[in-house]
mmCIF file with all atom_site columns, C-alpha atoms in Angstrom:
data_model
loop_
_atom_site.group_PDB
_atom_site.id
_atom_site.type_symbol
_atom_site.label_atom_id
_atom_site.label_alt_id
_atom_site.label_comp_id
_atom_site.label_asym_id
_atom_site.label_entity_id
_atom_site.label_seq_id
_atom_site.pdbx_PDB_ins_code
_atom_site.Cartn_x
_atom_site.Cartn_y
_atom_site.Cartn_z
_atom_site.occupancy
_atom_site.B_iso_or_equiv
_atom_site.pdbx_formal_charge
_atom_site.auth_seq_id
_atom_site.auth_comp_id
_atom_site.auth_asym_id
_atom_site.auth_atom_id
_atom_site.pdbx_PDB_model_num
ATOM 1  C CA . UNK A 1 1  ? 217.977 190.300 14.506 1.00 59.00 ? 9  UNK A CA 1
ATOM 2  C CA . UNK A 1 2  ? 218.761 186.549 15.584 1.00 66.00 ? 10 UNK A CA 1
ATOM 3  C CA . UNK A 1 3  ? 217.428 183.700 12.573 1.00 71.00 ? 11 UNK A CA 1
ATOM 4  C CA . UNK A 1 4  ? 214.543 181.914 14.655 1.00 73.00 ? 12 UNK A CA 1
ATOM 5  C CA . UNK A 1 5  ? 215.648 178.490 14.692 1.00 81.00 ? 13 UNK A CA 1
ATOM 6  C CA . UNK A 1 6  ? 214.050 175.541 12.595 1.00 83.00 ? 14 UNK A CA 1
ATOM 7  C CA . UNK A 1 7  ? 212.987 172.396 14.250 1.00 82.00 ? 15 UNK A CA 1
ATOM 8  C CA . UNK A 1 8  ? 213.052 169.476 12.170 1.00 79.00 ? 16 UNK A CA 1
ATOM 9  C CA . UNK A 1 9  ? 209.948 167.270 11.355 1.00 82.00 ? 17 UNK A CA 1
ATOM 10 C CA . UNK A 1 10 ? 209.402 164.551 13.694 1.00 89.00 ? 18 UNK A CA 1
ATOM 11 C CA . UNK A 1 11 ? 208.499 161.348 12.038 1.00 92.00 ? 19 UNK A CA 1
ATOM 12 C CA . UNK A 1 12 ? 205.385 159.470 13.792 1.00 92.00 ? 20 UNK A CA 1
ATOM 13 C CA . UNK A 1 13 ? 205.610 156.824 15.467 1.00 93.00 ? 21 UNK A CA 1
ATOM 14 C CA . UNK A 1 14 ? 204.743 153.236 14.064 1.00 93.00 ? 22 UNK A CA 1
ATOM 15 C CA . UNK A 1 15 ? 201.709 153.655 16.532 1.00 95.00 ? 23 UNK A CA 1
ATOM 16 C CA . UNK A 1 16 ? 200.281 156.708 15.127 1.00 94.00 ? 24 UNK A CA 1
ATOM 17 C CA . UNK A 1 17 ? 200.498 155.556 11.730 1.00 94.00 ? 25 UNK A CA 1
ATOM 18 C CA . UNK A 1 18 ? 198.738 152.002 12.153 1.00 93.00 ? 26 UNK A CA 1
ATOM 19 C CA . UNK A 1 19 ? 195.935 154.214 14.029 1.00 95.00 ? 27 UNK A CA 1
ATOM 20 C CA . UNK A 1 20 ? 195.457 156.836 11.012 1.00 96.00 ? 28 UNK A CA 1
ATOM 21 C CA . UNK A 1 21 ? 195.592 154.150 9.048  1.00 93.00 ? 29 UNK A CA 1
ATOM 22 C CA . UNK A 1 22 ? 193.278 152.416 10.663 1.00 94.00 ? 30 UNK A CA 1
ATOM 23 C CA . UNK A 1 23 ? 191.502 155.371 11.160 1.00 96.00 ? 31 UNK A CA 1
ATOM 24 C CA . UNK A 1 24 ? 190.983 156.317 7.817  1.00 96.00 ? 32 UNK A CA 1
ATOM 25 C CA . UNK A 1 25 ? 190.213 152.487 5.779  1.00 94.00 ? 33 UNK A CA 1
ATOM 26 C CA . UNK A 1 26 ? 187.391 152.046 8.273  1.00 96.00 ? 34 UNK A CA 1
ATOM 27 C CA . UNK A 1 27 ? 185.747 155.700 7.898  1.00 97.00 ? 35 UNK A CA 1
ATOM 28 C CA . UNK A 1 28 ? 186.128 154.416 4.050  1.00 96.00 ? 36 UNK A CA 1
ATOM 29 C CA . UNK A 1 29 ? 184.736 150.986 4.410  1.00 95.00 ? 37 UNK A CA 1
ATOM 30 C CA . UNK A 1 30 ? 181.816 152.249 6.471  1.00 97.00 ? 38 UNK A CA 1
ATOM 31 C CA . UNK A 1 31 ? 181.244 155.420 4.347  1.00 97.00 ? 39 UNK A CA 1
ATOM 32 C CA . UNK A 1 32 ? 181.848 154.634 1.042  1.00 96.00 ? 40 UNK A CA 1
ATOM 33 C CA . UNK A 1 33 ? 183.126 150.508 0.571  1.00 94.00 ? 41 UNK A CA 1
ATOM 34 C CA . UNK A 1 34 ? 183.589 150.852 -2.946 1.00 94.00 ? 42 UNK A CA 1
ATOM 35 C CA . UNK A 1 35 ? 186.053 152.855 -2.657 1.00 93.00 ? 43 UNK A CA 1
ATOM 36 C CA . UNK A 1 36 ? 188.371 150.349 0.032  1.00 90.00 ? 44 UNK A CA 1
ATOM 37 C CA . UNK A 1 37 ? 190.222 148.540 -2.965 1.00 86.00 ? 45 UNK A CA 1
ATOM 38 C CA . UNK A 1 38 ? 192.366 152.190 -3.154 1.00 89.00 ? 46 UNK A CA 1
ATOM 39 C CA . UNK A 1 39 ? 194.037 150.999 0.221  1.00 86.00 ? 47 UNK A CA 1
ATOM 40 C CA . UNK A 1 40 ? 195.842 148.128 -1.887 1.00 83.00 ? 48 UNK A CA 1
ATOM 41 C CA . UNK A 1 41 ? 198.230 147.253 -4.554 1.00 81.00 ? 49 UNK A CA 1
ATOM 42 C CA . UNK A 1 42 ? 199.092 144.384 -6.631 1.00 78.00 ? 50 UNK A CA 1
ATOM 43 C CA . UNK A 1 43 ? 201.872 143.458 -4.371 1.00 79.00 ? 51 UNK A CA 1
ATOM 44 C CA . UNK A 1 44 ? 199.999 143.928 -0.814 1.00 83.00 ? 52 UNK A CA 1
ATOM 45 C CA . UNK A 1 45 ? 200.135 141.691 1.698  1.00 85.00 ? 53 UNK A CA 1
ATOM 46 C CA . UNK A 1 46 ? 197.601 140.325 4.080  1.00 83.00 ? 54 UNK A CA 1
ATOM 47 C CA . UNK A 1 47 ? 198.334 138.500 7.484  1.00 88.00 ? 55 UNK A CA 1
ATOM 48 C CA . UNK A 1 48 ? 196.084 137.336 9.799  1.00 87.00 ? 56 UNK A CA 1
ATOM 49 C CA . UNK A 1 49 ? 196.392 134.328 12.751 1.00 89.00 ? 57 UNK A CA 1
ATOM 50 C CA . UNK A 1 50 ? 193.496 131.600 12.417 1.00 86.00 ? 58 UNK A CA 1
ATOM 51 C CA . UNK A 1 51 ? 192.100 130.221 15.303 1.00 88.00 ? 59 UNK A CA 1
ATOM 52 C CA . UNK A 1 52 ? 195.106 128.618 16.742 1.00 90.00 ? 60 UNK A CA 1
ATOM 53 C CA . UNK A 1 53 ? 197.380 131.542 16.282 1.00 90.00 ? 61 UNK A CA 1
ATOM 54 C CA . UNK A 1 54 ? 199.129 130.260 13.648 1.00 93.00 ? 62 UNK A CA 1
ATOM 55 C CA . UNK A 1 55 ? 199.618 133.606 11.002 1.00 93.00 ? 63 UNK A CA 1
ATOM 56 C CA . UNK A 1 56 ? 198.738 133.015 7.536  1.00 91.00 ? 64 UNK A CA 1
ATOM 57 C CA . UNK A 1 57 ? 199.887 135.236 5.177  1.00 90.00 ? 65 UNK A CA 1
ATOM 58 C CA . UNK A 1 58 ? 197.978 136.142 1.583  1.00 85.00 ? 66 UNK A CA 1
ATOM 59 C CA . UNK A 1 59 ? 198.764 138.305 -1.093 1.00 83.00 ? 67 UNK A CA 1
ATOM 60 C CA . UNK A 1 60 ? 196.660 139.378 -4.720 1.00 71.00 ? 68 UNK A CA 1
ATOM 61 C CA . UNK A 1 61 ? 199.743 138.468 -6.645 1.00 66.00 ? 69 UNK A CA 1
ATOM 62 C CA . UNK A 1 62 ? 200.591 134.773 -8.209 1.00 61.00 ? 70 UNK A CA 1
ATOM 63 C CA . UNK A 1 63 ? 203.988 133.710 -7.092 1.00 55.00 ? 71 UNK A CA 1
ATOM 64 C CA . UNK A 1 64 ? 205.719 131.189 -9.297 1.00 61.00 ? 72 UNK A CA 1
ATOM 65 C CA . UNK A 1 65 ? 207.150 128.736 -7.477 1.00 57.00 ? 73 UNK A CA 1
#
């Protein structure tokens, strides 16, 4: 009897994982947005553009300069 053969995992693509991700912290934030502050670590990063596109980047920790 021939071994059936094994296909390797496929990792997602970027896409797919910024939509579960997406996905998932807005089914938290609307269901239960006490709970949103598990999506984040000391070190995260935020970065968002203002209102003349210029991206502004945040994050919870103090750097020392």
């Amino acid at each position: 009897m021939a071994m059936p053969e094994t296909i390797p995992p496929t990792t997602p693509s970027a896409q797919v994982v910024g939509n579960a991700f997406v996905e998932q912290y807005y089914h938290i934030l609307h269901q239960s947005p006490e709970l949103v502050h598990r999506f984040y670590q000391d070190s995260s990063f935020l970065t968002r553009s203002d209102s003349n596109g210029v991206m502004t980047t945040v994050t919870t920790v103090q750097v020392s300069l």
